[in-house]
Tab-separated table of C-alpha atoms in Angstrom:
chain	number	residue	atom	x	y	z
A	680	UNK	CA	23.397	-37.972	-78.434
A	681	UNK	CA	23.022	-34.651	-79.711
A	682	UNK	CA	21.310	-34.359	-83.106
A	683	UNK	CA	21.545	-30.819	-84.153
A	684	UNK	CA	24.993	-29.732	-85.354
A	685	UNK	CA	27.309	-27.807	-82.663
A	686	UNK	CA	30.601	-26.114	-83.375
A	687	UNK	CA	33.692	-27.885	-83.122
A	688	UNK	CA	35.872	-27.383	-80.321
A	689	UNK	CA	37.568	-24.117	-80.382
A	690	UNK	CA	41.174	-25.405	-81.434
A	691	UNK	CA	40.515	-26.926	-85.169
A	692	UNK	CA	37.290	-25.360	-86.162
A	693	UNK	CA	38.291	-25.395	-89.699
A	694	UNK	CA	38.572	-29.970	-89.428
A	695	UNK	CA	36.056	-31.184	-91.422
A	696	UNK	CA	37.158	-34.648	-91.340
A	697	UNK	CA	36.411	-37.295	-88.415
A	698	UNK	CA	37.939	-37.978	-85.446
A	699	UNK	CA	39.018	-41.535	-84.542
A	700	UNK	CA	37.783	-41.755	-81.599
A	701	UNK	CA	38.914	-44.749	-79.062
A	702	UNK	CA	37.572	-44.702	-74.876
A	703	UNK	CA	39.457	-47.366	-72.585
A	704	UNK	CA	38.284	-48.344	-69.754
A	705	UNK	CA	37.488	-51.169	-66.904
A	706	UNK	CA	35.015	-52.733	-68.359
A	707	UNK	CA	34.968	-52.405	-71.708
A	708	UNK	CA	37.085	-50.906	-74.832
A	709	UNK	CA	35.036	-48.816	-77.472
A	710	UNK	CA	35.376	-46.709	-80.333
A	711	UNK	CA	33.662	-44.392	-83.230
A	712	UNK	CA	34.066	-41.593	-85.480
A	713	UNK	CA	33.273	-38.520	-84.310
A	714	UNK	CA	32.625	-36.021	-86.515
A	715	UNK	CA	32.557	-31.970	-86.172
A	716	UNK	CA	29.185	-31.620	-85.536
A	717	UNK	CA	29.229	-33.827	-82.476
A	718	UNK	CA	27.621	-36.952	-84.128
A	719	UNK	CA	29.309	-40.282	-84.086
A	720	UNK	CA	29.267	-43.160	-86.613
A	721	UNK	CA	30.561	-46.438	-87.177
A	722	UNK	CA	30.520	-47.054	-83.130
A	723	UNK	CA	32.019	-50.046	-81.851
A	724	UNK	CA	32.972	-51.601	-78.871
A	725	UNK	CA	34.085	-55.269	-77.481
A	726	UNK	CA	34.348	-55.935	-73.135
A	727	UNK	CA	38.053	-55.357	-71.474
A	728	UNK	CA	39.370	-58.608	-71.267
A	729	UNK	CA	40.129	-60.669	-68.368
A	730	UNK	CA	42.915	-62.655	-67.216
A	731	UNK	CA	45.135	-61.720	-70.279
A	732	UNK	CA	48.659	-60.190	-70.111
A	733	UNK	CA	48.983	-56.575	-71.677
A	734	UNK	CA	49.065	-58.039	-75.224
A	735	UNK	CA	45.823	-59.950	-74.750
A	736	UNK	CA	44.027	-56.423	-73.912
A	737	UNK	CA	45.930	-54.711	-76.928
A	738	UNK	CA	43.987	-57.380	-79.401
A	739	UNK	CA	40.651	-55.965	-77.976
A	740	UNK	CA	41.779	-52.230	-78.989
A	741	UNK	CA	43.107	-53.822	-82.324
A	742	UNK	CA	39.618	-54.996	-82.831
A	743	UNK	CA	37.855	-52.121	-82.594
A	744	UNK	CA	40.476	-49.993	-84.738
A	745	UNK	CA	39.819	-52.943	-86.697
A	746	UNK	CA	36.064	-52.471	-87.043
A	747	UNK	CA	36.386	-48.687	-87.364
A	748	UNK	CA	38.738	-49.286	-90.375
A	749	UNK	CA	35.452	-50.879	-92.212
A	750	UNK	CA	33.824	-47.215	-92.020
A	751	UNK	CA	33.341	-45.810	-95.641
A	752	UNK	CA	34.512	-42.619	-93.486
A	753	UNK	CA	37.996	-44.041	-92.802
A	754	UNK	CA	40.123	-42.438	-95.326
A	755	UNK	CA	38.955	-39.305	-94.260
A	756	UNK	CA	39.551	-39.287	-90.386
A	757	UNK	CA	42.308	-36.691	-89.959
A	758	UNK	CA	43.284	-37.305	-86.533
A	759	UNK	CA	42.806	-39.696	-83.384
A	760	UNK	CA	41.673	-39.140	-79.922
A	761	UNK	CA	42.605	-42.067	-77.211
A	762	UNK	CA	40.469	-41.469	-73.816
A	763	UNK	CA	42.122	-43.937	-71.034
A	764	UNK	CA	41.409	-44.810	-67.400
A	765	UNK	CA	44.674	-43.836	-65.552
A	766	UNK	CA	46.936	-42.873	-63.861
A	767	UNK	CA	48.006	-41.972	-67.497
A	768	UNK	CA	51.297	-40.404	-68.792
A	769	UNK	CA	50.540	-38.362	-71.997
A	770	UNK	CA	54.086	-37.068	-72.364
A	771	UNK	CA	55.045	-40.589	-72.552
A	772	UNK	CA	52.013	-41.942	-74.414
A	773	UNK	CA	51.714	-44.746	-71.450
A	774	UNK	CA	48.646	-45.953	-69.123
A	775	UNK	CA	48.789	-47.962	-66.275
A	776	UNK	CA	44.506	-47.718	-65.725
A	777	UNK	CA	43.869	-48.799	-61.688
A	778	UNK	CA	41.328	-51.061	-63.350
A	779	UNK	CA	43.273	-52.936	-66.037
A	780	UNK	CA	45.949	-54.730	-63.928
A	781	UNK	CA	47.640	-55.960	-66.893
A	782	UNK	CA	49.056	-52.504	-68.517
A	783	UNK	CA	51.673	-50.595	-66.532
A	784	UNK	CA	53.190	-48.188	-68.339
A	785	UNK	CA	51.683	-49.990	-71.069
A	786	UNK	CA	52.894	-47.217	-74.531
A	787	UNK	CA	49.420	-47.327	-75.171
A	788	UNK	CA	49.665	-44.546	-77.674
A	789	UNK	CA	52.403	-45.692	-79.907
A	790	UNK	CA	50.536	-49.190	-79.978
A	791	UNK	CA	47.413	-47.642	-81.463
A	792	UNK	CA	49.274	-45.188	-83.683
A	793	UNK	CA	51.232	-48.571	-85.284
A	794	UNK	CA	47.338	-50.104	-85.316
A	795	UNK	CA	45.887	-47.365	-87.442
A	796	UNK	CA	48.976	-47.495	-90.121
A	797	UNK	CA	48.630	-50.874	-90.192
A	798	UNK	CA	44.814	-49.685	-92.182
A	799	UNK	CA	46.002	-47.094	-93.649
A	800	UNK	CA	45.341	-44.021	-91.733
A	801	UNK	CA	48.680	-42.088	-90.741
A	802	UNK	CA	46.992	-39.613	-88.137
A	803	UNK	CA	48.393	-37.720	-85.320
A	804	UNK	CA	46.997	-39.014	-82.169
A	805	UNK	CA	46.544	-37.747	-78.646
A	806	UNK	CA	46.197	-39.451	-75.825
A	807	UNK	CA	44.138	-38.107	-73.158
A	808	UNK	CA	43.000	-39.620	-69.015
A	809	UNK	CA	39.348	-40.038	-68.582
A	810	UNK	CA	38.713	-37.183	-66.348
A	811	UNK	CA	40.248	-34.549	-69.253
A	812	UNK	CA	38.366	-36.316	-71.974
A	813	UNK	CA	34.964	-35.752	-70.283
A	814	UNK	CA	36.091	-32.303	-69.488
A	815	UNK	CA	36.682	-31.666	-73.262
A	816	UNK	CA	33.345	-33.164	-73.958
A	817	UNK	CA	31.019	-31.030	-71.246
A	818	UNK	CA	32.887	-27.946	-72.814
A	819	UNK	CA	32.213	-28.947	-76.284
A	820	UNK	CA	28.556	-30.683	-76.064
A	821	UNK	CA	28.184	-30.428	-72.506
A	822	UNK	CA	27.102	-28.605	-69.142
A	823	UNK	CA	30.284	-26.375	-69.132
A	824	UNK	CA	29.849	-25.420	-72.507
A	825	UNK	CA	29.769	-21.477	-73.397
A	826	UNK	CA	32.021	-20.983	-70.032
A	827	UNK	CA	35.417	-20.371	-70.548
A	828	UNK	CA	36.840	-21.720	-67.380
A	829	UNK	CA	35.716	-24.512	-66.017
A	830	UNK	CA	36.187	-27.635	-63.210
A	831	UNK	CA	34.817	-31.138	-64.271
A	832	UNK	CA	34.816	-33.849	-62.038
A	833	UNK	CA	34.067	-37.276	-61.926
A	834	UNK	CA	33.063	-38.934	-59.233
A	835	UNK	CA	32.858	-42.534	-59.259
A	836	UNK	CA	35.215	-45.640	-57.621
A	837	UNK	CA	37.537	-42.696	-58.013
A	838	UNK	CA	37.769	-38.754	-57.877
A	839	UNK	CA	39.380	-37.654	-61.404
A	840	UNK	CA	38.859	-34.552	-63.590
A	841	UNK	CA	40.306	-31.890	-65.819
A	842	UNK	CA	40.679	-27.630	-66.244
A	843	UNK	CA	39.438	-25.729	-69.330
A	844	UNK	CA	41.159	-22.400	-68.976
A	845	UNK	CA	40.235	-19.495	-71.235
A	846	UNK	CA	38.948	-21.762	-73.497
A	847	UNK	CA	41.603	-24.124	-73.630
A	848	UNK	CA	42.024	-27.491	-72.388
A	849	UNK	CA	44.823	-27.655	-69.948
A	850	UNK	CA	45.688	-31.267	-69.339
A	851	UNK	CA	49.547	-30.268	-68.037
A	852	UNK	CA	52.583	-31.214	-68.920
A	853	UNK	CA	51.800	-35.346	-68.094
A	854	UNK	CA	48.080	-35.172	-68.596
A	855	UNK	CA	47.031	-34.681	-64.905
A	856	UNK	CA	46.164	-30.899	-64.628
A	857	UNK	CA	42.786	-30.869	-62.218
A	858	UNK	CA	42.886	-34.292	-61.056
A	859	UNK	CA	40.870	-33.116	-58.182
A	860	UNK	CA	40.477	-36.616	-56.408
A	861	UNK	CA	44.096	-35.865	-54.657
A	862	UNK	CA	43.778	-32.652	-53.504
A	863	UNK	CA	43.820	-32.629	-49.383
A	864	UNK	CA	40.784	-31.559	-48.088
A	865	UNK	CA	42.134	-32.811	-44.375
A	866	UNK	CA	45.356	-32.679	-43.781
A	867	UNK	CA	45.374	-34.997	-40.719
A	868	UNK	CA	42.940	-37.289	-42.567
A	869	UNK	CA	43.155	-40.980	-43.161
A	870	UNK	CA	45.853	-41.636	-45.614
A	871	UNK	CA	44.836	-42.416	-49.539
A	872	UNK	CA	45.971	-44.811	-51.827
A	873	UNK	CA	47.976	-42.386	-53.591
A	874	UNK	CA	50.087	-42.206	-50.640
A	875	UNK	CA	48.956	-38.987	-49.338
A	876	UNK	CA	46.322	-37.973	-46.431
A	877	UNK	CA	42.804	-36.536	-46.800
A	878	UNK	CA	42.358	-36.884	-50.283
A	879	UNK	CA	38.767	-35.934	-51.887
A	880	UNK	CA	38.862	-39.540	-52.955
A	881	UNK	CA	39.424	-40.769	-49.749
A	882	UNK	CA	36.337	-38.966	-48.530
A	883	UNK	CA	34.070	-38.647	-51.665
A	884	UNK	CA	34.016	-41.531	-54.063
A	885	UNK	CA	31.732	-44.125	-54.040
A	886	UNK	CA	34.210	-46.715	-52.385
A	887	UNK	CA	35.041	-44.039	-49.653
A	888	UNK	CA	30.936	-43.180	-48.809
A	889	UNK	CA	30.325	-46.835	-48.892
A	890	UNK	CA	32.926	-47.530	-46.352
A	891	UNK	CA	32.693	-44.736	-44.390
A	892	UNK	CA	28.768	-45.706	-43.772
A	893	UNK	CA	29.184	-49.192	-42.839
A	894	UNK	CA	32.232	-48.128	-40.644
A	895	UNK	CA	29.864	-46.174	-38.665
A	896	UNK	CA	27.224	-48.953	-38.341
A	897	UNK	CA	24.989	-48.849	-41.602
A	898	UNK	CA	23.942	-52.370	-43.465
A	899	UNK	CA	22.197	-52.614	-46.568
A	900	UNK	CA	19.506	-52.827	-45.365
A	901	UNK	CA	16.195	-51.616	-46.818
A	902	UNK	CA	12.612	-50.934	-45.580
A	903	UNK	CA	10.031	-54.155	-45.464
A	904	UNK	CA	13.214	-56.350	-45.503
A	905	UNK	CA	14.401	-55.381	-48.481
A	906	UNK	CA	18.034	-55.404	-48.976
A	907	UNK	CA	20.280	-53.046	-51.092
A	908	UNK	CA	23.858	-53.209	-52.290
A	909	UNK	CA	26.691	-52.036	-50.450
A	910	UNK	CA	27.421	-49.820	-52.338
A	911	UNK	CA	27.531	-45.849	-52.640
A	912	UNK	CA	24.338	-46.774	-54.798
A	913	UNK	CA	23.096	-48.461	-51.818
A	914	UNK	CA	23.626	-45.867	-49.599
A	915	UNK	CA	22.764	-43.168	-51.765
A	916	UNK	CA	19.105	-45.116	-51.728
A	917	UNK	CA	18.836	-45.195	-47.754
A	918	UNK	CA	19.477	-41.288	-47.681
A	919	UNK	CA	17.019	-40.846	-49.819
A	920	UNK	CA	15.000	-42.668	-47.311
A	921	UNK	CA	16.116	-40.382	-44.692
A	922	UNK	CA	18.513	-42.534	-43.271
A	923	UNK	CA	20.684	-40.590	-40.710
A	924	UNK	CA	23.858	-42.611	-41.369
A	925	UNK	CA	23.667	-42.849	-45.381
A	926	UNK	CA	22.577	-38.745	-45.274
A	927	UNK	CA	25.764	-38.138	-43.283
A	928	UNK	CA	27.723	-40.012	-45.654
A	929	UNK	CA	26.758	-38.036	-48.695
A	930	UNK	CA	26.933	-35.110	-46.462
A	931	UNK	CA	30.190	-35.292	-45.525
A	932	UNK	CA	31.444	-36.628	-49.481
A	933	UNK	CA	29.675	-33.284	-50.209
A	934	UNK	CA	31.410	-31.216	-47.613
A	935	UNK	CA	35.155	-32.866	-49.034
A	936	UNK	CA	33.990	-31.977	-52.682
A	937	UNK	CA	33.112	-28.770	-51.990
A	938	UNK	CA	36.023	-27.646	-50.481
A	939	UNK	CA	38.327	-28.928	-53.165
A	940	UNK	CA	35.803	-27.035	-55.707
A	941	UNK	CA	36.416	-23.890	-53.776
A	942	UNK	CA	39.840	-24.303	-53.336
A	943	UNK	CA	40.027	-24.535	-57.488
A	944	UNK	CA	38.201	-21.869	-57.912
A	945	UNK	CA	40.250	-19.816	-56.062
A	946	UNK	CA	43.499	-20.778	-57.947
A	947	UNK	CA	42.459	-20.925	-61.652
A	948	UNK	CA	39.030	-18.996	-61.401
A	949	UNK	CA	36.927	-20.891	-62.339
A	950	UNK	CA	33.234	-20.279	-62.573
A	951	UNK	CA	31.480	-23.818	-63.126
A	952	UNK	CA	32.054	-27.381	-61.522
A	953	UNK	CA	30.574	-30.043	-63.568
A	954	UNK	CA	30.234	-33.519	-62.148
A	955	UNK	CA	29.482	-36.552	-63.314
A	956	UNK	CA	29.912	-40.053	-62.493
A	957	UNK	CA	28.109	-43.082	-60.915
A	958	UNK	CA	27.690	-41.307	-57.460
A	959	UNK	CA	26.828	-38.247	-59.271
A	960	UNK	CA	23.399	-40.365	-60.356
A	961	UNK	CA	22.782	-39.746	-56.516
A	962	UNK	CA	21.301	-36.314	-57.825
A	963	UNK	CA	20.616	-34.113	-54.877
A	964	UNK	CA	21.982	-35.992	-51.871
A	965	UNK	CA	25.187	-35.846	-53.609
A	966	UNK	CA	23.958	-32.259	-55.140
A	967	UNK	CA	22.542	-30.168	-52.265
A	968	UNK	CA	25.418	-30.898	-49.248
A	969	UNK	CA	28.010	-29.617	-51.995
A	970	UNK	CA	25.972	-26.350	-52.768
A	971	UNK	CA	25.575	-25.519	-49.159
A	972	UNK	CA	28.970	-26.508	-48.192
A	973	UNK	CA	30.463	-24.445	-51.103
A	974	UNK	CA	28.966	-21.412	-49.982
A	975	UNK	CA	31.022	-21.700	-46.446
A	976	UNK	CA	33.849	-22.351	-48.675
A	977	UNK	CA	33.780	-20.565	-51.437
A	978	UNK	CA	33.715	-16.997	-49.682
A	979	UNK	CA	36.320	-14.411	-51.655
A	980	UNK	CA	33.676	-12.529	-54.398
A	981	UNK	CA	35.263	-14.060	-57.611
A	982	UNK	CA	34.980	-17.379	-56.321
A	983	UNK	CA	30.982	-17.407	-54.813
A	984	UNK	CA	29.097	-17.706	-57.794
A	985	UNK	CA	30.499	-21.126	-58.679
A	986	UNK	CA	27.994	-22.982	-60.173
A	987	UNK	CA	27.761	-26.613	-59.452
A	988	UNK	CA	25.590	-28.277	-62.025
A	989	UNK	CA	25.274	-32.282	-62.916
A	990	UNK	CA	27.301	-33.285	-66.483
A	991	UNK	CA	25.305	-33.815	-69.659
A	992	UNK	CA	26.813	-36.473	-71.430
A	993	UNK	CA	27.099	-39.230	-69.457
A	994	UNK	CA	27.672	-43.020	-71.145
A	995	UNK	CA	28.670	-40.865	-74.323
A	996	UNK	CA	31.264	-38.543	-72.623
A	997	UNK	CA	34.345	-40.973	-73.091
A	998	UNK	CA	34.002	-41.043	-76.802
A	999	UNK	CA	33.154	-37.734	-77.291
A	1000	UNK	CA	35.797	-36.326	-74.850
A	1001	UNK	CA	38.535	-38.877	-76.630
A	1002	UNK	CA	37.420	-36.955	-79.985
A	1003	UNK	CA	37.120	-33.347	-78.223
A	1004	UNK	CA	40.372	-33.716	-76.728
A	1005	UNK	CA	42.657	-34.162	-79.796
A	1006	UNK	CA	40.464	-31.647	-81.967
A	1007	UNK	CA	41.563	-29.134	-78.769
A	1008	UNK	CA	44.777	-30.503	-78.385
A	1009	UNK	CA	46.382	-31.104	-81.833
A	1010	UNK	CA	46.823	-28.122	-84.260
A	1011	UNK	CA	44.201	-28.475	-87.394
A	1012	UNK	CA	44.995	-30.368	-90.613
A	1013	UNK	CA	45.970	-27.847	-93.317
């Protein structure tokens, strides 16, 4: 966590109040405030629940708006930040996360905005997918802060992310703007779960390099009989081992990423790609195929001084990009 003050986001400078901040995800469901210099207080959090219908993981939200409600900093939060797993549906205010099987089109957003009146605080409230929340927190505390256009990635059991443009987040019109895991990178490629073929997730995450090694013979499989998990973490350890397979793997995750980061570049001119994300802990086998990929891809001269540079924030991104994201994308308080 960053303990030196930073400037607020660009958008509501002049906020000196809190942020309600609230990240949603798989595993669990946390909170804080956040305030303008980047520190957070009154953090929270309780585990997603399990085997509950879509009311059952509401009460888990409820509790930590609950908890964040006992801040002496309540009263003066002036606006609320929701970071969710997706797909999400911010023109809507709905979520239907790939991980929480019991919200589809769950109106996530009116349900917390009815939680915080319910204590008191009648704040305007944004909701934002996980990939655009980190990318509003690597611009504000992050990796991809001081550049004005951006890529950031995450690259984990999925491929998601989000666009700063001259400054500006630019989520779109539904909250999906740069969600990089479904551009085609081969357009005869195997199809994707989204329905379409060649996908960066279908090549990149860390289901797809997991699968894609054991499909072409690896096992977990360590050296003196030690055995990994199968995993991208797994594999990611056998290339670091030199393991032809696992190297390959990351290699050709590497190749798919960098081609999509080119291809972004190209359209929106960008001049940074920030990833983070569990296979992103791979460091340079995930790191050094994209970099000398890119520069085969990445060819045109505003596009081949892309940077590609590991995110900054990691475990604290979700809060801080929940928090980021509404200070960018909701005007300031008068």
């Amino acid at each position: 966590m960053p303990t030196a003050p930073f400037p607020a986001p660009r958008a509501a400078a002049r906020a000196s109040g809190p942020t309600v901040a609230i990240d949603i995800g798989g595993t669990k469901i946390a909170g804080a405030l956040v305030h303008p210099d980047g520190t957070m207080t009154a953090t929270t959090r309780r585990p997603t629940p399990r085997g509950v219908d879509a009311d059952g993981v509401m009460a888990a939200v409820a509790e930590v708006v609950a908890d964040l409600s006992e801040s002496p900093l309540w009263a003066s939060a002036v606006r609320c930040g929701i970071g969710s797993a997706g797909p999400v549906d911010a023109s809507r205010g709905t979520v239907s996360p790939v991980n929480i099987g019991a919200w589809r089109e769950f109106p996530v957003q009116e349900r917390v905005v009815a939680e915080l009146a319910a204590r008191g605080a009648d704040l305007p409230t944004v909701l934002a997918g996980d990939g655009v929340a980190m990318t509003a927190a690597e611009h504000w505390l992050g990796a991809a802060r001081g550049h004005a256009n951006a890529l950031c990635m995450v690259v984990s059991t999925g491929v998601g992310g989000g666009l700063i443009l001259n400054n500006q987040l630019h989520p779109g019109p539904t909250g999906n703007a740069g969600h990089i895991g479904h551009i085609s990178v081969a357009f005869d490629g195997e199809p994707c779960v989204c329905g379409g073929h060649g996908c960066v997730e279908s090549i990149a995450s860390g289901t797809a390099i997991a699968r894609w090694a054991r499909e072409q013979g690896w096992t977990p499989s360590g050296t003196a009989g030690s055995v990994r998990d199968a995993t991208a973490a797994g594999v990611a350890a056998a290339a670091a081992e030199g393991d032809p397979i696992a190297l390959a793997a990351f290699d050709r995750a590497g190749r798919a990423l960098a081609a999509a980061i080119a291809a972004t570049g190209t359209l929106v001119e960008t001049d940074i790609a920030v990833i983070g994300g569990g296979v992103a802990s791979a460091g340079d086998t995930l790191f050094a195929p994209i970099r000398r990929h890119l520069a085969a891809y990445a060819t045109l001269s505003f596009v081949k001084d892309i940077q590609v540079v590991p995110a900054m924030l990691g475990t604290h991104a979700g809060l801080i990009g929940a928090a980021a994201a509404a200070t960018m994308l909701l005007p300031s308080p008068s």
